[in-house]
PDB file of C-alpha atoms in Angstrom:
ATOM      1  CA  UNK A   1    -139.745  38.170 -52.711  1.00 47.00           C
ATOM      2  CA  UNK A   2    -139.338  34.841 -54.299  1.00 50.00           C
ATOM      3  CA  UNK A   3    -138.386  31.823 -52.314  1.00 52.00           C
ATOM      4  CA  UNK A   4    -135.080  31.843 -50.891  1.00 51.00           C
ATOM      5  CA  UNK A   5    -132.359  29.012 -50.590  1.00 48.00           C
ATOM      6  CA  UNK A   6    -130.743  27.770 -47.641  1.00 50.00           C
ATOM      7  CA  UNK A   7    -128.108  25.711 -46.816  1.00 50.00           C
ATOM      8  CA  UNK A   8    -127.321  22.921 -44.635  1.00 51.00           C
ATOM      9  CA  UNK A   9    -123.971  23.606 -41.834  1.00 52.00           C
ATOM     10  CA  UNK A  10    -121.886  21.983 -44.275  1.00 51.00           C
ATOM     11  CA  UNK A  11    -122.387  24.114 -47.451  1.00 52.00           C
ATOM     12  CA  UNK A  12    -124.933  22.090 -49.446  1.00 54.00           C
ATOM     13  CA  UNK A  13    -127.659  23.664 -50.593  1.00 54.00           C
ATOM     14  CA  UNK A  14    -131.341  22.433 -49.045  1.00 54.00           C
ATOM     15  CA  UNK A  15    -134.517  22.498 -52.056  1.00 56.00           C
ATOM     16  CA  UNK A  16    -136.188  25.839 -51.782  1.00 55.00           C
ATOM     17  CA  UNK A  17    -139.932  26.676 -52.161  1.00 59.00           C
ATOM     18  CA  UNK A  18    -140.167  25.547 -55.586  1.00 59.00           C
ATOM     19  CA  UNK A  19    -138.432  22.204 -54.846  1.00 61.00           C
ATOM     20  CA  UNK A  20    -135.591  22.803 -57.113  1.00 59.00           C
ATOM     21  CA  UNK A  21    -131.781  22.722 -55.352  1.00 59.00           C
ATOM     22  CA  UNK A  22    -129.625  25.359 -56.277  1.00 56.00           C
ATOM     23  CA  UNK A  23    -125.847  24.796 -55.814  1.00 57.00           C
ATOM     24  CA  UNK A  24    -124.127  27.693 -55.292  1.00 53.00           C
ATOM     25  CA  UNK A  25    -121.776  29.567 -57.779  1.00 55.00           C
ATOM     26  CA  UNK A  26    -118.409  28.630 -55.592  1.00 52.00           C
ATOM     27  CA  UNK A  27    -119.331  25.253 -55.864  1.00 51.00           C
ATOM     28  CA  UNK A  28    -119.987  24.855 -59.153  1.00 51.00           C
ATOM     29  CA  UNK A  29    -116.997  26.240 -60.180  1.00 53.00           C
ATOM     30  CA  UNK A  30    -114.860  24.331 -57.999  1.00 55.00           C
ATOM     31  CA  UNK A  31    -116.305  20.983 -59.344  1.00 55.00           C
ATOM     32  CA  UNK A  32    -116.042  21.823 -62.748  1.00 55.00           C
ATOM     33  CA  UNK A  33    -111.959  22.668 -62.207  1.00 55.00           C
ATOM     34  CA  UNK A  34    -112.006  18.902 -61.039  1.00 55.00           C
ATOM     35  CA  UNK A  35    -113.613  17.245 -63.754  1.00 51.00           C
ATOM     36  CA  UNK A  36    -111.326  19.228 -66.172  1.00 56.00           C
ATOM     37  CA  UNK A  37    -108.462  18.418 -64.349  1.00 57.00           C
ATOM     38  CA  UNK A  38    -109.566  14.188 -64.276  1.00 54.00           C
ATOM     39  CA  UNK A  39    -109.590  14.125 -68.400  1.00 54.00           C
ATOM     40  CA  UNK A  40    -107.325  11.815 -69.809  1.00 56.00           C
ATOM     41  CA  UNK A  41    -103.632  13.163 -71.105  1.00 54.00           C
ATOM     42  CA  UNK A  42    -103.892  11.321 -74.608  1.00 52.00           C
ATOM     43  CA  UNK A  43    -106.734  14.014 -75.345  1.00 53.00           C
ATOM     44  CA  UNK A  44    -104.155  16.970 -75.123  1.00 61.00           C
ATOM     45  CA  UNK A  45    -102.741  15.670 -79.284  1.00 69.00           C
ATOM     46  CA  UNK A  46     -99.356  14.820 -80.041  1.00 74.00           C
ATOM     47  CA  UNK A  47     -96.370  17.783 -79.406  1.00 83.00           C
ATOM     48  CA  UNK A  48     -93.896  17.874 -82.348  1.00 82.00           C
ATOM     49  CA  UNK A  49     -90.780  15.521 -81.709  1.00 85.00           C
ATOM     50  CA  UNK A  50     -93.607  12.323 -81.497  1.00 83.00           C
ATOM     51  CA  UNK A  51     -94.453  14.031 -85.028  1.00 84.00           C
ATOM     52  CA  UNK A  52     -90.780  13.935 -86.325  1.00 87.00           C
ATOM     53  CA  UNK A  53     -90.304  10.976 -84.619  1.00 86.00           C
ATOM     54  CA  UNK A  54     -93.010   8.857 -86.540  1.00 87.00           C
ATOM     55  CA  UNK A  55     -92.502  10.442 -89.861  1.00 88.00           C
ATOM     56  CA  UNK A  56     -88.642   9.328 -89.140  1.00 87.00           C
ATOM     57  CA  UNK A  57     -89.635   5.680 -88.224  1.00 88.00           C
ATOM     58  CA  UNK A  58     -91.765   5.500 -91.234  1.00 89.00           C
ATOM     59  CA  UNK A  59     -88.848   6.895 -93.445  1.00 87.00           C
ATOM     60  CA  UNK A  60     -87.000   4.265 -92.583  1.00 87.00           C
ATOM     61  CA  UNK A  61     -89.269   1.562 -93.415  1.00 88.00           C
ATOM     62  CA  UNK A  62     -90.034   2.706 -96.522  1.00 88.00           C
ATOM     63  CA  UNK A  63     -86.567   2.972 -97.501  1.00 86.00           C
ATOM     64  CA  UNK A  64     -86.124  -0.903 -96.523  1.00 87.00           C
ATOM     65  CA  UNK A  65     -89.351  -1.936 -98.325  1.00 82.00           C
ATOM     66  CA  UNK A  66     -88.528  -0.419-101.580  1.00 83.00           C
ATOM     67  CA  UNK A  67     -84.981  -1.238-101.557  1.00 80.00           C
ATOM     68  CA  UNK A  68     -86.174  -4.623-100.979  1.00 78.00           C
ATOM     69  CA  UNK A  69     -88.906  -4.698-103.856  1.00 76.00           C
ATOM     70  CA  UNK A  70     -85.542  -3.419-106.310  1.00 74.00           C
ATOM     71  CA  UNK A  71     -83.246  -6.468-105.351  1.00 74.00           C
ATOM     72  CA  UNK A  72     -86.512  -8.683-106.163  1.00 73.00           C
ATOM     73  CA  UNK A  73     -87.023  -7.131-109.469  1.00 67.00           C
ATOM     74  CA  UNK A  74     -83.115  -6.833-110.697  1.00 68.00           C
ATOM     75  CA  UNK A  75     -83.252 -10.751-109.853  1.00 68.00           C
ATOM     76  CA  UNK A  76     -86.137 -11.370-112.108  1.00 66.00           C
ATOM     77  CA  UNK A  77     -84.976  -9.551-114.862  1.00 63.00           C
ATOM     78  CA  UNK A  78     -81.540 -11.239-114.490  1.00 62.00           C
ATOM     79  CA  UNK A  79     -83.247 -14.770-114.201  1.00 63.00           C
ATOM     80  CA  UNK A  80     -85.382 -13.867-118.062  1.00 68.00           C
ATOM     81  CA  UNK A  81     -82.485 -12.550-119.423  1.00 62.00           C
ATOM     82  CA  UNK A  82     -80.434 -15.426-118.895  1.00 63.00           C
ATOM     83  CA  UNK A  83     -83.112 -18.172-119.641  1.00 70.00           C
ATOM     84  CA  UNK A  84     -83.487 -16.090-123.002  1.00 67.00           C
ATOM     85  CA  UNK A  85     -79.960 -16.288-123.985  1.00 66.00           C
ATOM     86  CA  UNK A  86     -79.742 -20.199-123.133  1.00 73.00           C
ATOM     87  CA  UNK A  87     -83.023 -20.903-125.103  1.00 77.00           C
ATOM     88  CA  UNK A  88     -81.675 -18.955-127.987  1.00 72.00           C
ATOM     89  CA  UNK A  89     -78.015 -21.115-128.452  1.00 79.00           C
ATOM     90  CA  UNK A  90     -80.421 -24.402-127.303  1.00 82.00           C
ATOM     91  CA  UNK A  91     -82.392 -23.548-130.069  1.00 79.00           C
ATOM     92  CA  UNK A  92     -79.950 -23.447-132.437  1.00 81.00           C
ATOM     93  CA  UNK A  93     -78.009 -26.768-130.793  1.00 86.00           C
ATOM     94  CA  UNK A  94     -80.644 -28.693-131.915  1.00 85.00           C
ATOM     95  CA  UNK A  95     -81.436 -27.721-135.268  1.00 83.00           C
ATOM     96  CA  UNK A  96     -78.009 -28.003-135.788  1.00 88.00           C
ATOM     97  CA  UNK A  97     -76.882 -31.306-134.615  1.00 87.00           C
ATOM     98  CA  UNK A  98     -80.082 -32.856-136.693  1.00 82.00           C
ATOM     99  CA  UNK A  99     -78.661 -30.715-139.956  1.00 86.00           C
ATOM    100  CA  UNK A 100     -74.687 -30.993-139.637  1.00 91.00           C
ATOM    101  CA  UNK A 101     -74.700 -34.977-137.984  1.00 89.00           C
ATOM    102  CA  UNK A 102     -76.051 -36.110-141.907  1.00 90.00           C
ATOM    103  CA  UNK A 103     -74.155 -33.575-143.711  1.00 94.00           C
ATOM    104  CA  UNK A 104     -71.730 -35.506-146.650  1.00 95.00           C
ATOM    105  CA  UNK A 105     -69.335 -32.242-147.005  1.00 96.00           C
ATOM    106  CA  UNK A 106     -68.621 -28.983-144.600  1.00 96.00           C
ATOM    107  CA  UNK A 107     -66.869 -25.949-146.351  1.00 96.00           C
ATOM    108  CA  UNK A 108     -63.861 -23.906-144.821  1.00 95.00           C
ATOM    109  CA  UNK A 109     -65.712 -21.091-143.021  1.00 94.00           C
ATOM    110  CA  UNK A 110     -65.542 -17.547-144.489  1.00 91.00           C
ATOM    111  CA  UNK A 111     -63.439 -14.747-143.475  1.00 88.00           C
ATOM    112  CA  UNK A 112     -66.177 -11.917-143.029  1.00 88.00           C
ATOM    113  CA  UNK A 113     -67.716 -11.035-146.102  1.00 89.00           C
ATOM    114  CA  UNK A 114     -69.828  -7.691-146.084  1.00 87.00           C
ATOM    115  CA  UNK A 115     -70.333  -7.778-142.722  1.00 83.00           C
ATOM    116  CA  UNK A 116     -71.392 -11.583-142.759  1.00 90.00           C
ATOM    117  CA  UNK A 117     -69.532 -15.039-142.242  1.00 93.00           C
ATOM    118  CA  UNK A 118     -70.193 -18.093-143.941  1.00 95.00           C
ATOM    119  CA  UNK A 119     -69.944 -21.775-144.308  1.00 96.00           C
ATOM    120  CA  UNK A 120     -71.845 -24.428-146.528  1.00 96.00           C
ATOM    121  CA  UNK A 121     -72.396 -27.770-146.272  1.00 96.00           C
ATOM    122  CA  UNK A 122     -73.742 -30.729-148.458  1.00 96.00           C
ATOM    123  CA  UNK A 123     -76.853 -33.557-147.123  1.00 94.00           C
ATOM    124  CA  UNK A 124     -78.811 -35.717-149.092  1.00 92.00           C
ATOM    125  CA  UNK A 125     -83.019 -34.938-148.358  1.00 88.00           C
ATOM    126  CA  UNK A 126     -84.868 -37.966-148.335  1.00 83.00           C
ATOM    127  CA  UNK A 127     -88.677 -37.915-148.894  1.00 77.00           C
ATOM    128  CA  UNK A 128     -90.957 -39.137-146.393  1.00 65.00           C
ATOM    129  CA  UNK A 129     -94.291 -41.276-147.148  1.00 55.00           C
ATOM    130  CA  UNK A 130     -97.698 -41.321-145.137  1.00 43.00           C
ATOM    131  CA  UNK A 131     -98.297 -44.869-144.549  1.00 41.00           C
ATOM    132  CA  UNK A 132    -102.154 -45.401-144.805  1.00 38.00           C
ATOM    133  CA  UNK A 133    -102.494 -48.003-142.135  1.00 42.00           C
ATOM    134  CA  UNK A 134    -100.693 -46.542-139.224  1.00 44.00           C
ATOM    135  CA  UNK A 135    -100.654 -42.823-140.226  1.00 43.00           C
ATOM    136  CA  UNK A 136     -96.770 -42.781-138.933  1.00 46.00           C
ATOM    137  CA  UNK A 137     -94.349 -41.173-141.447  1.00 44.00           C
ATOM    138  CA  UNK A 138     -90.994 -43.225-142.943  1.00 50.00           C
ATOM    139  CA  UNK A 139     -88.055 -42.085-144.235  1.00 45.00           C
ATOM    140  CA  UNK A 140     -87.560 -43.588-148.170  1.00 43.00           C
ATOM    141  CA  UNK A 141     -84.543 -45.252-149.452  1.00 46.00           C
ATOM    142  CA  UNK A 142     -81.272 -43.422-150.292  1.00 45.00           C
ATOM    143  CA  UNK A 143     -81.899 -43.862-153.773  1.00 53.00           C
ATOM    144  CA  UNK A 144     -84.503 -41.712-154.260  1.00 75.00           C
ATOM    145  CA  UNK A 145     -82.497 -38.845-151.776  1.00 83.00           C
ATOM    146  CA  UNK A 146     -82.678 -35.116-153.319  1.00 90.00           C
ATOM    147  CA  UNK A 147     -78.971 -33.564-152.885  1.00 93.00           C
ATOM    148  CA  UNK A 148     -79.571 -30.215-151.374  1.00 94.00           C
ATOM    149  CA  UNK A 149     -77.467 -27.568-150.114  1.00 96.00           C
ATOM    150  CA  UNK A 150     -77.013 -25.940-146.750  1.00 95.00           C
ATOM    151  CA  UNK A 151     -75.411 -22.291-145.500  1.00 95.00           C
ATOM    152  CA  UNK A 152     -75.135 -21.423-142.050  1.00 94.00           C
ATOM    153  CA  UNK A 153     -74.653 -17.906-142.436  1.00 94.00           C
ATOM    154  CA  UNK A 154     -73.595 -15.250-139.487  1.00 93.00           C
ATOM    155  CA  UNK A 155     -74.699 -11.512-139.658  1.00 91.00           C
ATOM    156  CA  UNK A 156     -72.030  -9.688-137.702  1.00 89.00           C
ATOM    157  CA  UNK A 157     -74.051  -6.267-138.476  1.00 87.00           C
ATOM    158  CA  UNK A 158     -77.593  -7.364-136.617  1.00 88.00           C
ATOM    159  CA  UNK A 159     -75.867 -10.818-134.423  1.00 88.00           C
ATOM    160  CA  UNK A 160     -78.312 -13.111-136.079  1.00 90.00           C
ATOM    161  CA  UNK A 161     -77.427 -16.831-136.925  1.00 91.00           C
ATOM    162  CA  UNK A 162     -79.771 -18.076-140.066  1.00 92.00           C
ATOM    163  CA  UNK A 163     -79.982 -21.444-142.063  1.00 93.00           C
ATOM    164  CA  UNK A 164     -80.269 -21.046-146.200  1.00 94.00           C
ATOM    165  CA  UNK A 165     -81.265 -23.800-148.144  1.00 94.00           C
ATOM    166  CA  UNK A 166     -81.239 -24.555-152.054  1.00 95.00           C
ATOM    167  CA  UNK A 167     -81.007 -27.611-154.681  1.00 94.00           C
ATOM    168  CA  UNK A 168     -77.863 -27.590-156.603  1.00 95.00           C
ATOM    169  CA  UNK A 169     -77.635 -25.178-159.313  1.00 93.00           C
ATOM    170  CA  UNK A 170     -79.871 -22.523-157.852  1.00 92.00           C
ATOM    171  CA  UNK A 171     -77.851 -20.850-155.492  1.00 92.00           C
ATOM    172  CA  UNK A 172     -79.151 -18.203-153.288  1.00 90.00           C
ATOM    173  CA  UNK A 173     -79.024 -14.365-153.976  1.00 88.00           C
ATOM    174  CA  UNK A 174     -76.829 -12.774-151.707  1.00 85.00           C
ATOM    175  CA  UNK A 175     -78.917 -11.347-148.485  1.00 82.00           C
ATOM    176  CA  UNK A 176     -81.570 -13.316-149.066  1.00 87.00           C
ATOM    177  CA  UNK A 177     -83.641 -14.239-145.960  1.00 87.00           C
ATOM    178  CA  UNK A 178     -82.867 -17.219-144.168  1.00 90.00           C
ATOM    179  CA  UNK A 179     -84.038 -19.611-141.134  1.00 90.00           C
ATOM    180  CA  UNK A 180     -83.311 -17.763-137.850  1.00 89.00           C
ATOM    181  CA  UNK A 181     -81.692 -20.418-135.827  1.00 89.00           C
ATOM    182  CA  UNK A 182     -80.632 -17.343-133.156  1.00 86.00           C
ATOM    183  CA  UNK A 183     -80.722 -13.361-132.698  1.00 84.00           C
ATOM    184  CA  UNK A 184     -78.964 -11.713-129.893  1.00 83.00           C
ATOM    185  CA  UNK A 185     -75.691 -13.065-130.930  1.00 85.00           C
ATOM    186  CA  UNK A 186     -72.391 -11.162-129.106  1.00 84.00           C
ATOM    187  CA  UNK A 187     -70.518  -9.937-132.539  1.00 82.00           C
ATOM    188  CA  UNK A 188     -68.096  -7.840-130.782  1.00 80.00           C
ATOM    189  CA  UNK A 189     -64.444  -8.018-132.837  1.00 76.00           C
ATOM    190  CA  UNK A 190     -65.795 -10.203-135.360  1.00 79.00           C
ATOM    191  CA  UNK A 191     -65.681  -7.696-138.023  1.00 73.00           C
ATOM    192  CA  UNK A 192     -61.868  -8.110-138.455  1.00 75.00           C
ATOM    193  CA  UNK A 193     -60.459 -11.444-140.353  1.00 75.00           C
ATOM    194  CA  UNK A 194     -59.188 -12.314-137.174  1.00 77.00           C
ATOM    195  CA  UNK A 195     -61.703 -11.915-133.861  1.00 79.00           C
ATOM    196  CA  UNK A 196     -60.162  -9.719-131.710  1.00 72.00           C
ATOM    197  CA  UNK A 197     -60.181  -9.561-127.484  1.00 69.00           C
ATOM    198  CA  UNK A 198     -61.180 -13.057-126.033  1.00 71.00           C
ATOM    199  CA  UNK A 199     -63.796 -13.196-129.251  1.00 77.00           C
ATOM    200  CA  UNK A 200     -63.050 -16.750-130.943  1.00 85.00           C
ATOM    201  CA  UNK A 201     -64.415 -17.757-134.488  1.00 89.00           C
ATOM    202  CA  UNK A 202     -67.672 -18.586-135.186  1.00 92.00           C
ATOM    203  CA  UNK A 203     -66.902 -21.400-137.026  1.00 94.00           C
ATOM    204  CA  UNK A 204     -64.108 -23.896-137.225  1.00 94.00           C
ATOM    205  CA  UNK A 205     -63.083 -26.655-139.721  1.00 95.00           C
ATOM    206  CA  UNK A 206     -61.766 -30.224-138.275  1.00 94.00           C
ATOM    207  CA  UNK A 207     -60.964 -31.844-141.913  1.00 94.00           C
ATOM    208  CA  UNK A 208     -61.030 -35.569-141.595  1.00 94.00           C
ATOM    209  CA  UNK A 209     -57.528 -36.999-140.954  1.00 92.00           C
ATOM    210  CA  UNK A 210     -56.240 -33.242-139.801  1.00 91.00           C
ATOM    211  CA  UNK A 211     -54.154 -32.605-136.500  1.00 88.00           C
ATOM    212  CA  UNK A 212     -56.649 -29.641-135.162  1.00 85.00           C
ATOM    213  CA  UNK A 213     -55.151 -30.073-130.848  1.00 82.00           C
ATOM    214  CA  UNK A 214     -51.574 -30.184-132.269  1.00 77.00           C
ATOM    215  CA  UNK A 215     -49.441 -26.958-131.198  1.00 69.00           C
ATOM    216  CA  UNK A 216     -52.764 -25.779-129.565  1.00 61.00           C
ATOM    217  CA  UNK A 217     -51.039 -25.708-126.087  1.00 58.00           C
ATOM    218  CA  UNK A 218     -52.072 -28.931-124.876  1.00 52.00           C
ATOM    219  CA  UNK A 219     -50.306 -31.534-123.577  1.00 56.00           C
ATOM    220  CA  UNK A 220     -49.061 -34.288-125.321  1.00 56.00           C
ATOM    221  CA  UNK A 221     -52.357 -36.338-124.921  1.00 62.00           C
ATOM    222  CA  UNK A 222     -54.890 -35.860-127.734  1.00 72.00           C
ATOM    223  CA  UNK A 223     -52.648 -33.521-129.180  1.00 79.00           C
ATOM    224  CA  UNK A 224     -51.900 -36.797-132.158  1.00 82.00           C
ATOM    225  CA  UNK A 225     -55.884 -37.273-132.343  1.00 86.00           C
ATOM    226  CA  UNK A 226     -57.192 -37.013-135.734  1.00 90.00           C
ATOM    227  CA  UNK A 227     -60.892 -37.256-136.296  1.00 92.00           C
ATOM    228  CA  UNK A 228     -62.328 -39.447-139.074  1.00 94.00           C
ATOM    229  CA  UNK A 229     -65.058 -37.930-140.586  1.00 95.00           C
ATOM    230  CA  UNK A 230     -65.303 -33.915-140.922  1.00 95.00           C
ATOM    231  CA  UNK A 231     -66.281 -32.135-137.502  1.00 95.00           C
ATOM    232  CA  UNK A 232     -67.421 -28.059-137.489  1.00 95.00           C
ATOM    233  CA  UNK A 233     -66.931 -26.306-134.375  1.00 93.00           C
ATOM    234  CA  UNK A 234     -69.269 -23.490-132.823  1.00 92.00           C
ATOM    235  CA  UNK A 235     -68.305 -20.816-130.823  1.00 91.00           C
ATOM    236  CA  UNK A 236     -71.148 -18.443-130.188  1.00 88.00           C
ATOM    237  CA  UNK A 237     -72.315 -16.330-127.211  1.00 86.00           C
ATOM    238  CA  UNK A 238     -75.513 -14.608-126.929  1.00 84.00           C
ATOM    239  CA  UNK A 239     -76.229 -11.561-124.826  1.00 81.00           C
ATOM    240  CA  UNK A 240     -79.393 -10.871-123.442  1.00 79.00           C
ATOM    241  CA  UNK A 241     -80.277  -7.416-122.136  1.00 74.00           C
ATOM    242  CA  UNK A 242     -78.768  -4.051-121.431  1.00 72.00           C
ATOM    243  CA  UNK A 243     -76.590  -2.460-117.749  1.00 73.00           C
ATOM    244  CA  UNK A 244     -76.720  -4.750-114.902  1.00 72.00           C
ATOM    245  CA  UNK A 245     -79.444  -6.953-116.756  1.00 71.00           C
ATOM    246  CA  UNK A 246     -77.441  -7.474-118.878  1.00 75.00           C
ATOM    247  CA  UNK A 247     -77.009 -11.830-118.709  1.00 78.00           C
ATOM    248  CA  UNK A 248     -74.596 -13.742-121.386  1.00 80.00           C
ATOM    249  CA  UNK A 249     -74.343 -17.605-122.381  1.00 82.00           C
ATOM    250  CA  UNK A 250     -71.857 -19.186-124.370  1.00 85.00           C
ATOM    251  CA  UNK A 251     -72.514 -22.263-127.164  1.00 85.00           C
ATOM    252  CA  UNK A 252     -69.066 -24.151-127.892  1.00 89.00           C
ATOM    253  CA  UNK A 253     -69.872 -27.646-129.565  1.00 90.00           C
ATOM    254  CA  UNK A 254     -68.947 -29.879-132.065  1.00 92.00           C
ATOM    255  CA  UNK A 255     -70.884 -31.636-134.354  1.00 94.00           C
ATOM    256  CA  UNK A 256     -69.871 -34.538-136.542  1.00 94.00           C
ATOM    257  CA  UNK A 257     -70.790 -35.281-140.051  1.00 95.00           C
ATOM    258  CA  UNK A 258     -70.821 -39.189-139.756  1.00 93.00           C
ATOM    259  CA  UNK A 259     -71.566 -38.956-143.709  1.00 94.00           C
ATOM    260  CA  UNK A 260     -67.774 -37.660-144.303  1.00 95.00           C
ATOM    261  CA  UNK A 261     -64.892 -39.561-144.189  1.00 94.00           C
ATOM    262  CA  UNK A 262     -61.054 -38.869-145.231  1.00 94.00           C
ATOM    263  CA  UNK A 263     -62.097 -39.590-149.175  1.00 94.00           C
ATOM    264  CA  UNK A 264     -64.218 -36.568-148.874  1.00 94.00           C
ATOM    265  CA  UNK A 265     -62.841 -34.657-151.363  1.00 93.00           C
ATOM    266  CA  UNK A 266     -62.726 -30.524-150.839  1.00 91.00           C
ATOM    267  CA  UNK A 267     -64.589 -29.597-153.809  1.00 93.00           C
ATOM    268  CA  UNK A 268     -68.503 -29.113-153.771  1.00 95.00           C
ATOM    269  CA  UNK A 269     -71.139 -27.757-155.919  1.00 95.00           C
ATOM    270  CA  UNK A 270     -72.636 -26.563-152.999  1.00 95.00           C
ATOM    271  CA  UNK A 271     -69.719 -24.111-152.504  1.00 94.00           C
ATOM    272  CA  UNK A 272     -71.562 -21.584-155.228  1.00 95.00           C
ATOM    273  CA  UNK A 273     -73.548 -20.477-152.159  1.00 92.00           C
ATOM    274  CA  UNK A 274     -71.047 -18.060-151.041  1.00 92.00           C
ATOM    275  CA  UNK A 275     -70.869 -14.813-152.233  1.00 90.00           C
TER     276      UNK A 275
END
């Protein structure tokens, strides 16, 4: 018989003849139950409402994020879309107050005319001369001035504003290309003779010595003023973009021809522009 095992009075097992102790199977078994029983709860997983729960949170913030990343890219959009209709009218502002201010005769602006509106004007070109010294460029005297012709000329079809040029004599062929001074113009109810809804006309004649505030709906002041040299109004709105980026801007100036005066007479050559 192999070496037996014996235990102490209190049920723990003494080392037998090989020098090994050997707990017995009751007390194993007991022991393990208490090390099972001393694992943590977090390693028992998650049940399913913390599942729903999370996914639910998370929803949420999702929703908020991406709603938040929409507002910040409808207010970009908005931002180009206006700063692209302003540049276009600024653009044209200033080529147009350095053309018109020198201008010796302004036409009476078309009615539409195949889908285009019109209006000429006269300026003397002068040459300019590279001095050799200083490398800076002069204008010459007004005797040696070339007198050219000028067209501002409105596509109500496409909404582009152009500038034609030509010498006297050589008129330009109808639809041929211009300067674009501005695309993207608004050319809703300018097709009629008269621009309908709260549409106004592109351009507007102030003859010198005319009344253009009287019976206008003003009051009494200004409505007696009467402008010395020929002025040409602008009314012209660009729209940039389509839905709610869609962003608009609105050009109304004046611009006087300081080279006119009420001895201006109405006739021009450069009139032979017009189709």
């Amino acid at each position: 018989m192999g070496p037996a095992t014996r235990e102490t009075p209190h049920g723990t097992p003494r080392r037998g003849q090989d020098g090994l102790r050997h707990p017995l199977p009751g007390r194993d078994r007991t022991r393990s139950g208490r090390l099972r029983r001393a694992r943590p709860a977090g390693d028992a997983g998650l049940s399913l409402t913390e599942v729903m729960v999370s996914i639910s949170l998370m929803g949420v913030m999702m929703v908020i994020f991406t709603t938040g990343v929409l507002q910040v890219y409808r207010a970009v959009n908005g931002v180009e879309a206006l700063s692209a209709s302003q540049s276009q009218l600024q653009t044209a502002f200033q080529r147009l107050d350095r053309e018109i201010r020198y201008a010796t005769w302004i036409s009476q602006p078309s009615a539409p005319i195949r889908g285009n509106r019109y209006v000429e004007f006269a300026y003397v070109e002068y040459p300019r001369t590279e001095q050799a010294q200083t490398g800076q460029a002069q204008t010459g005297q007004a005797h040696t001035g070339q007198a050219m012709c000028g067209q501002l000329r409105l596509d109500v079809n496409r909404g582009v504003l152009q500038l034609v040029r030509w010498t006297p004599g050589s008129p330009p062929a109808e639809g041929r290309p211009g300067e674009t001074l501005a695309s993207e113009i608004a050319v809703d109810g300018l097709k009629a003779d008269s621009p309908s809804g709260t549409a106004k006309e592109p351009f507007v004649l102030q003859p010198a010595g005319s009344r253009p505030y009287r019976g206008s709906g003003v009051g009494s002041t200004g409505a007696d003023f009467a402008p010395d040299f020929h002025r040409l109004e602008l009314h012209l709105t660009s729209r940039v973009g389509t839905g709610e980026h869609e962003r608009t801007s609105n050009l109304d100036v004046t611009f006087t021809a300081l080279n006119t005066s009420r001895e201006t007479p109405a006739a021009n050559v450069c009139s032979e522009g017009r189709p």
